[in-house]
């Protein structure tokens, strides 16, 4: 059953001429991990904000079509009710720190305080969430004393602790090193397997290929490709439009021109590339 | 400074006081400093109330450094302006069109005492009160949570601005902006530093609004709190006394004003 259902969604930010999203039809099933890719300005963040309810409730502007998440219609809901179902973490971790809390532990508890979770329930929830994202040892540090990657984990944990049904992430690993990125993708994969629905805007195609269930490609506000990572990420539709393409795909595409790559499908990951070239 | 607040963690009696007790004392000092009809009240309160409190709070050294660095520019500019623009009086010396007056210097010294009192009180409060504890105690007395949030984040704005400004300064220097040299060179460097600082802060506001909204900030459910802050009967009475003193100070001012 589709937990996210966008039908004919067109959206224009206030004071702009061009629509940021054009006639988007987008359904996501419960427990699916969908990666959204696209060049800068393609509408990735806008799509994230739409699912998270901030478009149009926070940004205003003109939205047509219907947005439904977990059976509720966005146009008939309030943002403060919407965020109980849909969690949002975005790129810049620095601005996601509330600024009103002294330690990481309290920072993560901020959301639970706001939605009235009792104290004896709050503490184990915060501990569990920190253990999940591997930041337990940061509990007593000041959130402002952390590195960018650590702050991004805190921002992610602060949303996870609220137990949303749908998790919307806008480039959540942009400031992380490869080890951090792998851990975070691993955590998100696990959560998706436990039934959480995940929408993630991301540039790192090799990670997407390894972890996501599905890839949606946005270009100039429209969905131009939607499918399994392996197929979507190697699709010819994406060529020449500024999409991030895996280096293994590029190599194999060149190799195919000279007849070196024999398979139909192009690889995205190192393993697929090695496997394909092994037959040469 | 990477904790982004003026708070200095210490084990002291002043730190352990209920935040509102310290807040009402700060307010009392502010009102007393501005209204007391005694000329040297500012210096008196700084010396005999704020300094002992800063020593009790084990922050005296840091406290003096911050107070000094913030108030020095005020002191200098107030004294220069007041002494030069004082109308009739006894000139200290005369040079070209400059003739600083003794009366101006005295008046400036009195006003500076009041400025220092207000700033020192505020700084001591910020140094010994955890922002989150203040926010919780404000909410406990019925201040709306959005207002409490604004008050608490404002307290941290100065150190945050300083850190941001120094980042921008480094960035602009590495692009070749000249920031050392005579007054003219320095003043030309102001715009490329202030502009990104102000615009950046405005953009930051939007993202932060999204972030706290995403964490249920505007939820209409009854809020809970992770930490508890102990208040005592004695402090409750103390706060009432502070309030009475504030009113007395204002009355004294009004009475003095009417009698002269």
Short mmCIF file of C-alpha atoms in Angstrom, two decimals:
data_model
loop_
_atom_site.label_atom_id
_atom_site.label_comp_id
_atom_site.label_asym_id
_atom_site.label_seq_id
_atom_site.Cartn_x
_atom_site.Cartn_y
_atom_site.Cartn_z
CA UNK A 1 0.00 0.00 0.00
CA UNK A 2 1.29 3.45 -0.88
CA UNK A 3 2.14 5.46 2.22
CA UNK A 4 3.22 8.44 0.12
CA UNK A 5 0.96 9.43 -2.73
CA UNK A 6 1.62 12.55 -4.83
CA UNK A 7 -0.75 13.13 -7.75
CA UNK A 8 -0.26 15.76 -10.44
CA UNK A 9 1.70 17.94 -8.05
CA UNK A 10 2.86 21.24 -9.48
CA UNK A 11 4.42 23.79 -7.17
CA UNK A 12 5.75 27.31 -7.49
CA UNK A 13 7.68 29.13 -4.75
CA UNK A 14 6.45 32.64 -3.95
CA UNK A 15 8.01 35.40 -6.11
CA UNK A 16 9.27 32.98 -8.75
CA UNK A 17 8.17 32.52 -12.35
CA UNK A 18 9.08 28.91 -12.99
CA UNK A 19 7.50 25.94 -11.21
CA UNK A 20 9.92 24.03 -9.01
CA UNK A 21 7.89 20.84 -9.41
CA UNK A 22 5.95 20.06 -12.59
CA UNK A 23 3.17 17.49 -12.64
CA UNK A 24 4.81 15.05 -10.24
CA UNK A 25 3.22 11.64 -9.80
CA UNK A 26 5.04 9.74 -7.12
CA UNK A 27 3.92 6.79 -5.02
CA UNK A 28 6.02 5.07 -2.38
CA UNK A 29 5.16 1.87 -0.52
CA UNK A 30 5.61 1.39 3.18
CA UNK A 31 9.15 0.25 4.03
CA UNK A 32 10.59 1.36 0.69
CA UNK A 33 13.92 3.20 0.56
CA UNK A 34 13.75 5.65 -2.35
CA UNK A 35 16.72 7.75 -3.43
CA UNK A 36 16.05 11.00 -5.28
CA UNK A 37 18.80 12.11 -7.62
CA UNK A 38 19.22 15.13 -9.86
CA UNK A 39 21.50 18.04 -10.63
CA UNK A 40 21.37 21.19 -8.49
CA UNK A 41 18.09 23.04 -8.91
CA UNK A 42 16.26 19.97 -10.26
CA UNK A 43 13.74 20.07 -7.41
CA UNK A 44 15.14 17.40 -5.06
CA UNK A 45 14.86 19.57 -1.97
CA UNK A 46 11.45 20.86 -3.03
CA UNK A 47 10.21 17.28 -3.39
CA UNK A 48 11.58 16.51 0.08
CA UNK A 49 9.90 19.56 1.56
CA UNK A 50 6.61 18.63 -0.15
CA UNK A 51 6.56 15.16 1.38
CA UNK A 52 7.60 16.65 4.73
CA UNK A 53 4.74 19.17 4.58
CA UNK A 54 6.89 22.32 4.50
CA UNK A 55 5.72 22.89 0.96
CA UNK A 56 3.29 24.57 0.99
CA UNK A 57 2.65 25.05 4.73
CA UNK A 58 5.93 26.77 5.55
CA UNK A 59 7.10 28.18 2.23
CA UNK A 60 3.59 29.18 1.03
CA UNK A 61 3.50 29.51 -2.78
CA UNK A 62 1.09 27.79 -5.16
CA UNK A 63 0.57 24.05 -5.01
CA UNK A 64 -1.84 22.12 -7.20
CA UNK A 65 -2.55 18.40 -7.15
CA UNK A 66 -2.83 16.23 -4.04
CA UNK A 67 -0.23 15.21 -1.48
CA UNK A 68 -1.14 12.30 0.80
CA UNK A 69 1.08 10.74 3.42
CA UNK A 70 -0.09 7.94 5.74
CA UNK A 71 -3.66 8.50 4.60
CA UNK A 72 -3.74 12.20 5.49
CA UNK A 73 -4.20 14.97 2.93
CA UNK A 74 -1.57 17.70 3.19
CA UNK A 75 -3.97 20.49 2.24
CA UNK A 76 -6.31 19.53 5.10
CA UNK A 77 -3.60 19.14 7.75
CA UNK A 78 -1.51 21.35 9.98
CA UNK A 79 2.26 21.24 9.83
CA UNK A 80 2.56 20.46 13.55
CA UNK A 81 0.42 17.34 13.08
CA UNK A 82 2.17 16.41 9.84
CA UNK A 83 5.65 16.33 11.41
CA UNK A 84 4.52 13.62 13.84
CA UNK A 85 4.31 11.23 10.86
CA UNK A 86 7.06 12.61 8.66
CA UNK A 87 10.54 13.38 9.95
CA UNK A 88 12.84 15.73 8.03
CA UNK A 89 16.60 16.15 8.27
CA UNK A 90 18.44 18.31 5.78
CA UNK A 91 21.87 19.17 4.55
CA UNK A 92 23.29 21.87 6.77
CA UNK A 93 23.65 20.27 10.21
CA UNK A 94 24.71 23.48 11.92
CA UNK A 95 21.32 25.12 11.44
CA UNK A 96 19.49 22.03 12.66
CA UNK A 97 20.85 22.42 16.15
CA UNK A 98 18.16 24.03 18.26
CA UNK A 99 20.58 26.36 20.03
CA UNK A 100 18.63 25.99 23.24
CA UNK A 101 20.32 22.86 24.53
CA UNK A 102 23.56 22.30 26.34
CA UNK A 103 24.43 18.69 25.53
CA UNK A 104 23.85 16.32 22.61
CA UNK A 105 21.61 14.17 24.82
CA UNK A 106 19.34 17.13 25.60
CA UNK A 107 19.47 18.28 21.99
CA UNK A 108 18.10 14.92 20.84
CA UNK A 109 15.43 15.02 23.55
CA UNK A 110 14.25 18.48 22.37
CA UNK A 111 11.72 17.05 19.90
CA UNK A 112 10.33 14.62 22.47
CA UNK A 113 9.86 17.45 24.97
CA UNK A 114 7.95 19.42 22.37
CA UNK A 115 5.54 16.59 21.61
CA UNK A 116 5.04 15.82 25.29
CA UNK A 117 6.74 12.46 25.77
CA UNK A 118 7.02 11.73 29.52
CA UNK A 119 10.51 11.81 31.03
CA UNK A 120 10.78 8.11 31.93
CA UNK A 121 9.97 7.21 28.33
CA UNK A 122 12.17 9.95 26.89
CA UNK A 123 15.48 8.78 28.34
CA UNK A 124 15.43 5.21 26.94
CA UNK A 125 14.23 6.52 23.57
CA UNK A 126 17.12 8.97 23.32
CA UNK A 127 19.60 6.28 24.42
CA UNK A 128 18.27 3.81 21.84
CA UNK A 129 18.38 6.36 19.03
CA UNK A 130 21.96 7.36 19.88
CA UNK A 131 23.04 3.72 20.01
CA UNK A 132 21.44 3.15 16.60
CA UNK A 133 23.35 5.96 14.90
CA UNK A 134 26.53 5.27 16.88
CA UNK A 135 26.82 8.57 18.75
CA UNK A 136 26.37 7.34 22.34
CA UNK A 137 29.83 8.57 23.30
CA UNK A 138 28.89 12.14 22.25
CA UNK A 139 25.99 12.35 24.74
CA UNK A 140 27.61 14.88 27.10
CA UNK A 141 29.36 17.02 24.50
CA UNK A 142 28.06 20.40 23.40
CA UNK A 143 26.36 20.03 20.00
CA UNK A 144 28.36 23.03 18.77
CA UNK A 145 31.72 21.44 19.57
CA UNK A 146 31.19 18.61 17.08
CA UNK A 147 32.49 18.17 13.54
CA UNK A 148 30.14 18.60 10.58
CA UNK A 149 29.73 14.85 10.13
CA UNK A 150 29.01 14.34 13.82
CA UNK A 151 26.49 17.18 13.77
CA UNK A 152 24.76 15.53 10.80
CA UNK A 153 24.43 12.34 12.83
CA UNK A 154 23.00 14.32 15.73
CA UNK A 155 20.50 15.97 13.35
CA UNK A 156 19.50 12.56 11.98
CA UNK A 157 19.22 11.07 15.48
CA UNK A 158 17.10 14.03 16.64
CA UNK A 159 14.56 13.10 13.97
CA UNK A 160 14.80 9.30 14.36
CA UNK A 161 14.08 9.57 18.08
CA UNK A 162 10.63 10.93 17.22
CA UNK A 163 9.76 7.61 15.52
CA UNK A 164 8.32 9.00 12.28
CA UNK A 165 6.56 6.66 9.83
CA UNK A 166 8.27 8.39 6.93
CA UNK A 167 11.82 9.68 7.04
CA UNK A 168 12.77 12.43 4.58
CA UNK A 169 16.49 13.13 4.25
CA UNK A 170 17.96 15.86 2.09
CA UNK A 171 21.64 15.01 1.55
CA UNK A 172 22.12 13.75 5.10
CA UNK A 173 25.70 12.56 4.59
CA UNK A 174 27.15 15.54 2.69
CA UNK A 175 29.71 16.31 5.40
CA UNK A 176 30.58 12.75 6.36
CA UNK A 177 33.66 10.71 5.58
CA UNK A 178 33.24 7.38 3.73
CA UNK A 179 33.08 5.39 6.97
CA UNK A 180 30.40 7.66 8.39
CA UNK A 181 28.47 7.53 5.11
CA UNK A 182 28.52 3.73 5.07
CA UNK A 183 27.32 3.55 8.67
CA UNK A 184 24.48 5.99 8.09
CA UNK A 185 23.35 4.25 4.89
CA UNK A 186 23.50 0.96 6.82
CA UNK A 187 21.31 2.36 9.61
CA UNK A 188 18.79 3.71 7.13
CA UNK A 189 18.71 0.37 5.29
CA UNK A 190 17.99 -1.40 8.59
CA UNK A 191 15.22 1.04 9.44
CA UNK A 192 13.64 0.54 6.01
CA UNK A 193 13.69 -3.22 6.57
CA UNK A 194 11.91 -2.65 9.88
CA UNK A 195 9.13 -0.86 7.99
CA UNK A 196 10.17 2.80 7.96
CA UNK A 197 9.68 4.53 4.63
CA UNK A 198 12.68 6.57 3.53
CA UNK A 199 13.02 9.31 0.91
CA UNK A 200 16.58 10.47 0.47
CA UNK A 201 17.93 13.14 -1.85
CA UNK A 202 21.52 12.20 -2.48
CA UNK A 203 24.38 12.63 -4.95
CA UNK A 204 26.47 9.61 -3.96
CA UNK A 205 25.30 7.18 -6.66
CA UNK A 206 27.48 4.25 -5.66
CA UNK A 207 26.01 4.28 -2.18
CA UNK A 208 22.51 4.56 -3.58
CA UNK A 209 23.13 1.56 -5.84
CA UNK A 210 24.20 -0.49 -2.84
CA UNK A 211 21.49 0.49 -0.40
CA UNK A 212 18.34 1.98 -1.98
CA UNK A 213 15.35 -0.01 -3.27
CA UNK A 214 14.45 2.48 -5.93
CA UNK A 215 15.79 5.58 -7.65
CA UNK A 216 13.81 8.58 -8.84
CA UNK A 217 15.61 11.02 -11.14
CA UNK A 218 14.46 14.63 -11.22
CA UNK A 219 15.32 17.08 -13.96
CA UNK A 220 13.95 20.63 -14.15
CA UNK A 221 11.14 19.76 -11.76
CA UNK A 222 10.01 16.61 -13.55
CA UNK A 223 10.54 12.92 -12.86
CA UNK A 224 12.40 11.61 -15.90
CA UNK A 225 13.36 8.19 -14.59
CA UNK A 226 11.99 5.93 -11.88
CA UNK A 227 13.07 2.37 -11.25
CA UNK A 228 15.47 -0.09 -9.69
CA UNK A 229 18.83 1.54 -8.89
CA UNK A 230 20.79 -0.57 -11.34
CA UNK A 231 18.53 0.36 -14.25
CA UNK A 232 17.73 3.95 -13.32
CA UNK A 233 21.32 4.93 -12.58
CA UNK A 234 22.62 3.60 -15.90
CA UNK A 235 19.70 4.88 -17.97
CA UNK A 236 20.51 6.75 -21.18
CA UNK A 237 17.82 9.27 -20.27
CA UNK A 238 20.17 10.75 -17.67
CA UNK A 239 23.06 11.28 -20.09
CA UNK A 240 24.20 14.86 -20.65
CA UNK A 241 21.83 16.40 -18.08
CA UNK A 242 24.30 16.94 -15.27
CA UNK A 243 23.46 13.84 -13.25
CA UNK A 244 26.11 12.28 -11.09
CA UNK A 245 27.11 9.06 -12.78
CA UNK A 246 29.12 6.29 -11.20
CA UNK A 247 32.68 6.07 -12.52
CA UNK A 248 32.09 2.36 -13.15
CA UNK A 249 29.15 3.19 -15.39
CA UNK A 250 31.25 5.71 -17.32
CA UNK A 251 34.09 3.25 -17.80
CA UNK A 252 31.78 0.46 -18.92
CA UNK A 253 29.94 2.79 -21.32
CA UNK A 254 33.25 3.68 -23.01
CA UNK A 255 34.22 0.01 -23.00
CA UNK A 256 30.91 -0.89 -24.63
CA UNK A 257 31.62 1.48 -27.54
CA UNK A 258 34.83 -0.38 -28.28
CA UNK A 259 33.21 -3.76 -27.72
CA UNK A 260 35.05 -4.52 -24.50
CA UNK A 261 31.87 -4.56 -22.36
CA UNK A 262 29.79 -7.50 -23.54
CA UNK A 263 26.80 -7.33 -21.17
CA UNK A 264 23.55 -5.45 -21.84
CA UNK A 265 23.40 -3.86 -18.40
CA UNK A 266 25.96 -1.27 -17.37
CA UNK A 267 27.43 -1.52 -13.87
CA UNK A 268 27.02 1.04 -11.06
CA UNK A 269 29.12 -0.51 -8.32
CA UNK A 270 32.67 -1.84 -8.22
CA UNK A 271 31.40 -5.42 -7.78
CA UNK A 272 29.23 -5.25 -10.89
CA UNK A 273 32.08 -3.77 -12.90
CA UNK A 274 34.56 -6.43 -11.77
CA UNK A 275 32.03 -9.13 -12.50
CA UNK A 276 31.34 -7.75 -16.00
CA UNK A 277 34.98 -7.27 -16.97
CA UNK A 278 35.84 -10.74 -15.64
CA UNK A 279 34.18 -12.20 -18.75
CA UNK A 280 36.38 -10.25 -21.15
CA UNK B 1 34.67 29.67 21.83
CA UNK B 2 32.97 26.65 20.41
CA UNK B 3 30.13 26.08 22.83
CA UNK B 4 28.36 29.13 21.42
CA UNK B 5 27.16 30.42 24.69
CA UNK B 6 28.76 32.58 27.32
CA UNK B 7 28.07 29.92 29.94
CA UNK B 8 31.12 28.86 31.94
CA UNK B 9 30.64 25.53 33.72
CA UNK B 10 31.64 25.67 37.41
CA UNK B 11 30.53 24.04 40.63
CA UNK B 12 29.30 27.03 42.56
CA UNK B 13 26.41 28.25 44.63
CA UNK B 14 25.65 30.92 42.06
CA UNK B 15 25.44 28.32 39.29
CA UNK B 16 23.06 26.23 41.37
CA UNK B 17 20.59 29.07 41.97
CA UNK B 18 17.25 28.80 40.18
CA UNK B 19 17.64 30.69 36.86
CA UNK B 20 14.75 33.03 37.58
CA UNK B 21 16.34 34.10 40.86
CA UNK B 22 19.40 35.23 38.93
CA UNK B 23 17.24 36.75 36.19
CA UNK B 24 15.28 38.85 38.66
CA UNK B 25 18.49 39.97 40.35
CA UNK B 26 19.84 41.03 36.94
CA UNK B 27 16.62 42.89 36.24
CA UNK B 28 16.81 44.54 39.66
CA UNK B 29 20.39 45.70 39.02
CA UNK B 30 19.36 47.03 35.61
CA UNK B 31 16.41 48.98 36.98
CA UNK B 32 18.36 50.20 40.00
CA UNK B 33 21.26 51.28 37.80
CA UNK B 34 18.98 53.26 35.52
CA UNK B 35 16.62 54.77 38.08
CA UNK B 36 18.41 55.23 41.41
CA UNK B 37 18.81 58.96 41.88
CA UNK B 38 22.26 58.47 43.41
CA UNK B 39 24.99 59.51 40.99
CA UNK B 40 27.54 56.86 41.82
CA UNK B 41 25.04 54.02 42.35
CA UNK B 42 26.35 52.17 39.30
CA UNK B 43 29.90 51.83 40.59
CA UNK B 44 28.68 51.05 44.09
CA UNK B 45 26.51 48.14 42.91
CA UNK B 46 29.24 46.77 40.64
CA UNK B 47 31.79 46.83 43.44
CA UNK B 48 29.65 45.54 46.29
CA UNK B 49 27.10 43.30 44.59
CA UNK B 50 28.35 42.07 41.22
CA UNK B 51 32.03 41.54 42.03
CA UNK B 52 31.34 39.45 45.16
CA UNK B 53 28.77 37.42 43.20
CA UNK B 54 31.30 36.80 40.41
CA UNK B 55 33.83 35.60 42.98
CA UNK B 56 31.20 33.37 44.61
CA UNK B 57 30.41 31.99 41.14
CA UNK B 58 34.13 31.19 40.59
CA UNK B 59 34.14 33.04 37.27
CA UNK B 60 35.76 36.32 38.33
CA UNK B 61 38.73 36.15 35.93
CA UNK B 62 36.76 35.29 32.79
CA UNK B 63 34.07 37.71 33.88
CA UNK B 64 36.49 40.64 34.20
CA UNK B 65 38.05 39.88 30.83
CA UNK B 66 34.71 39.95 29.01
CA UNK B 67 33.34 42.97 30.86
CA UNK B 68 36.55 44.87 30.21
CA UNK B 69 36.72 44.09 26.50
CA UNK B 70 33.07 44.96 25.92
CA UNK B 71 32.86 48.11 28.02
CA UNK B 72 36.19 49.72 27.12
CA UNK B 73 35.03 51.03 23.71
CA UNK B 74 31.91 52.43 25.40
CA UNK B 75 33.88 54.11 28.13
CA UNK B 76 36.29 55.78 25.72
CA UNK B 77 33.66 56.98 23.28
CA UNK B 78 31.28 58.26 25.96
CA UNK B 79 34.05 60.20 27.70
CA UNK B 80 35.36 61.73 24.46
CA UNK B 81 31.95 62.76 23.19
CA UNK B 82 30.59 64.07 26.51
CA UNK B 83 33.70 66.06 27.33
CA UNK B 84 33.96 67.65 23.88
CA UNK B 85 30.29 68.50 23.45
CA UNK B 86 29.63 69.72 26.99
CA UNK B 87 28.26 73.24 26.63
CA UNK B 88 29.45 75.58 29.34
CA UNK B 89 32.13 74.56 31.80
CA UNK B 90 35.76 74.56 32.78
CA UNK B 91 37.99 73.47 29.91
CA UNK B 92 40.84 71.08 30.77
CA UNK B 93 42.88 72.41 27.85
CA UNK B 94 42.19 74.20 24.60
CA UNK B 95 43.60 73.08 21.31
CA UNK B 96 42.32 74.26 17.92
CA UNK B 97 38.51 73.76 18.20
CA UNK B 98 38.82 71.10 20.89
CA UNK B 99 38.09 72.11 24.47
CA UNK B 100 37.11 69.15 26.69
CA UNK B 101 35.24 70.23 29.82
CA UNK B 102 35.71 68.79 33.30
CA UNK B 103 31.94 68.73 33.88
CA UNK B 104 31.56 66.61 30.75
CA UNK B 105 34.11 64.12 32.00
CA UNK B 106 32.37 63.84 35.35
CA UNK B 107 28.97 63.36 33.73
CA UNK B 108 30.44 60.76 31.37
CA UNK B 109 32.02 58.89 34.28
CA UNK B 110 28.66 58.71 36.04
CA UNK B 111 26.88 57.41 32.92
CA UNK B 112 29.63 54.90 32.28
CA UNK B 113 29.03 53.50 35.78
CA UNK B 114 25.43 52.82 34.84
CA UNK B 115 26.40 51.24 31.51
CA UNK B 116 28.95 48.98 33.19
CA UNK B 117 26.39 47.95 35.80
CA UNK B 118 23.84 46.88 33.18
CA UNK B 119 26.42 45.05 31.07
CA UNK B 120 28.20 43.41 33.98
CA UNK B 121 24.92 42.19 35.43
CA UNK B 122 23.86 40.72 32.12
CA UNK B 123 27.24 39.09 31.46
CA UNK B 124 27.43 37.53 34.92
CA UNK B 125 23.93 36.14 34.43
CA UNK B 126 24.82 34.65 31.03
CA UNK B 127 28.06 33.19 32.38
CA UNK B 128 26.49 31.35 35.28
CA UNK B 129 23.13 30.27 33.84
CA UNK B 130 22.68 27.39 31.45
CA UNK B 131 20.50 28.56 28.55
CA UNK B 132 18.41 25.40 28.59
CA UNK B 133 17.80 25.71 32.33
CA UNK B 134 16.64 29.29 31.81
CA UNK B 135 14.30 28.18 29.04
CA UNK B 136 12.72 25.49 31.21
CA UNK B 137 12.28 27.81 34.20
CA UNK B 138 10.71 30.49 31.99
CA UNK B 139 8.23 27.94 30.69
CA UNK B 140 7.47 26.84 34.25
CA UNK B 141 6.22 30.31 35.13
CA UNK B 142 4.01 30.38 32.04
CA UNK B 143 6.13 32.20 29.46
CA UNK B 144 5.06 30.85 26.01
CA UNK B 145 7.68 28.42 24.70
CA UNK B 146 8.33 30.43 21.53
CA UNK B 147 9.08 33.54 23.60
CA UNK B 148 11.28 31.51 25.96
CA UNK B 149 13.13 30.14 22.94
CA UNK B 150 13.69 33.63 21.55
CA UNK B 151 15.01 34.90 24.90
CA UNK B 152 17.39 31.98 25.26
CA UNK B 153 18.76 32.04 21.72
CA UNK B 154 19.23 35.81 21.93
CA UNK B 155 21.47 35.29 24.94
CA UNK B 156 23.76 33.28 22.73
CA UNK B 157 23.74 35.64 19.78
CA UNK B 158 26.83 37.61 20.74
CA UNK B 159 29.29 34.71 20.96
CA UNK B 160 27.74 33.18 17.83
CA UNK B 161 28.19 36.43 15.91
CA UNK B 162 31.79 36.70 17.04
CA UNK B 163 32.58 33.19 15.82
CA UNK B 164 30.81 33.72 12.50
CA UNK B 165 32.50 37.06 11.98
CA UNK B 166 35.93 35.56 12.51
CA UNK B 167 35.17 32.78 10.00
CA UNK B 168 34.10 35.35 7.42
CA UNK B 169 37.13 37.47 8.23
CA UNK B 170 39.45 34.52 7.57
CA UNK B 171 37.62 33.66 4.35
CA UNK B 172 37.81 37.23 3.03
CA UNK B 173 41.48 37.53 4.02
CA UNK B 174 42.32 34.40 2.12
CA UNK B 175 40.77 36.06 -0.95
CA UNK B 176 43.08 39.00 -0.50
CA UNK B 177 41.01 41.43 1.57
CA UNK B 178 43.28 43.81 3.44
CA UNK B 179 42.29 44.07 7.09
CA UNK B 180 45.48 45.44 8.61
CA UNK B 181 46.78 48.93 8.19
CA UNK B 182 45.55 52.44 8.82
CA UNK B 183 42.01 53.44 9.70
CA UNK B 184 41.03 53.91 6.05
CA UNK B 185 42.15 50.42 5.02
CA UNK B 186 40.41 48.89 8.01
CA UNK B 187 37.14 50.72 7.46
CA UNK B 188 37.05 49.60 3.83
CA UNK B 189 37.14 46.00 5.06
CA UNK B 190 33.95 46.43 7.08
CA UNK B 191 31.43 46.01 4.25
CA UNK B 192 32.73 42.67 2.88
CA UNK B 193 32.59 41.30 6.42
CA UNK B 194 29.31 42.74 7.70
CA UNK B 195 27.29 41.98 4.56
CA UNK B 196 27.83 38.20 4.52
CA UNK B 197 27.41 38.16 8.28
CA UNK B 198 23.99 39.79 8.18
CA UNK B 199 22.70 38.01 5.06
CA UNK B 200 24.02 34.68 6.30
CA UNK B 201 22.26 35.15 9.61
CA UNK B 202 18.98 35.93 7.87
CA UNK B 203 19.20 32.74 5.81
CA UNK B 204 20.12 30.79 8.89
CA UNK B 205 16.89 31.89 10.52
CA UNK B 206 14.77 30.18 7.86
CA UNK B 207 16.63 26.87 8.11
CA UNK B 208 16.53 26.91 11.87
CA UNK B 209 12.79 27.60 11.78
CA UNK B 210 12.33 24.53 9.54
CA UNK B 211 14.53 22.42 11.80
CA UNK B 212 12.72 23.19 15.04
CA UNK B 213 9.33 22.95 13.34
CA UNK B 214 10.32 19.46 12.13
CA UNK B 215 10.93 18.60 15.75
CA UNK B 216 7.44 19.48 16.85
CA UNK B 217 8.17 22.95 18.18
CA UNK B 218 4.67 24.19 17.37
CA UNK B 219 2.99 21.06 18.61
CA UNK B 220 -0.10 21.81 20.66
CA UNK B 221 0.52 18.91 23.01
CA UNK B 222 1.48 19.54 26.62
CA UNK B 223 5.27 19.89 26.74
CA UNK B 224 7.47 17.82 29.00
CA UNK B 225 11.03 18.41 30.08
CA UNK B 226 14.07 16.17 30.32
CA UNK B 227 15.81 17.91 33.18
CA UNK B 228 14.34 19.22 36.39
CA UNK B 229 15.58 22.44 37.97
CA UNK B 230 15.18 22.69 41.71
CA UNK B 231 13.68 25.83 43.19
CA UNK B 232 13.50 26.60 46.91
CA UNK B 233 11.10 28.46 49.17
CA UNK B 234 13.92 30.82 50.21
CA UNK B 235 14.63 31.76 46.59
CA UNK B 236 10.95 32.32 45.96
CA UNK B 237 10.90 34.83 48.83
CA UNK B 238 14.15 36.38 47.58
CA UNK B 239 12.59 36.99 44.17
CA UNK B 240 9.65 38.74 45.82
CA UNK B 241 12.12 40.96 47.73
CA UNK B 242 13.93 41.81 44.49
CA UNK B 243 10.61 42.81 42.97
CA UNK B 244 9.81 45.10 45.88
CA UNK B 245 13.27 46.68 45.59
CA UNK B 246 12.69 47.31 41.87
CA UNK B 247 9.46 49.14 42.63
CA UNK B 248 11.12 51.10 45.46
CA UNK B 249 13.92 52.16 43.14
CA UNK B 250 11.44 53.41 40.55
CA UNK B 251 9.41 55.24 43.22
CA UNK B 252 12.59 56.86 44.55
CA UNK B 253 13.38 58.12 41.08
CA UNK B 254 9.91 59.52 40.47
CA UNK B 255 9.91 61.22 43.89
CA UNK B 256 13.33 62.72 43.23
CA UNK B 257 12.28 63.91 39.80
CA UNK B 258 9.18 65.58 41.22
CA UNK B 259 11.09 67.30 44.01
CA UNK B 260 13.64 68.92 41.69
#
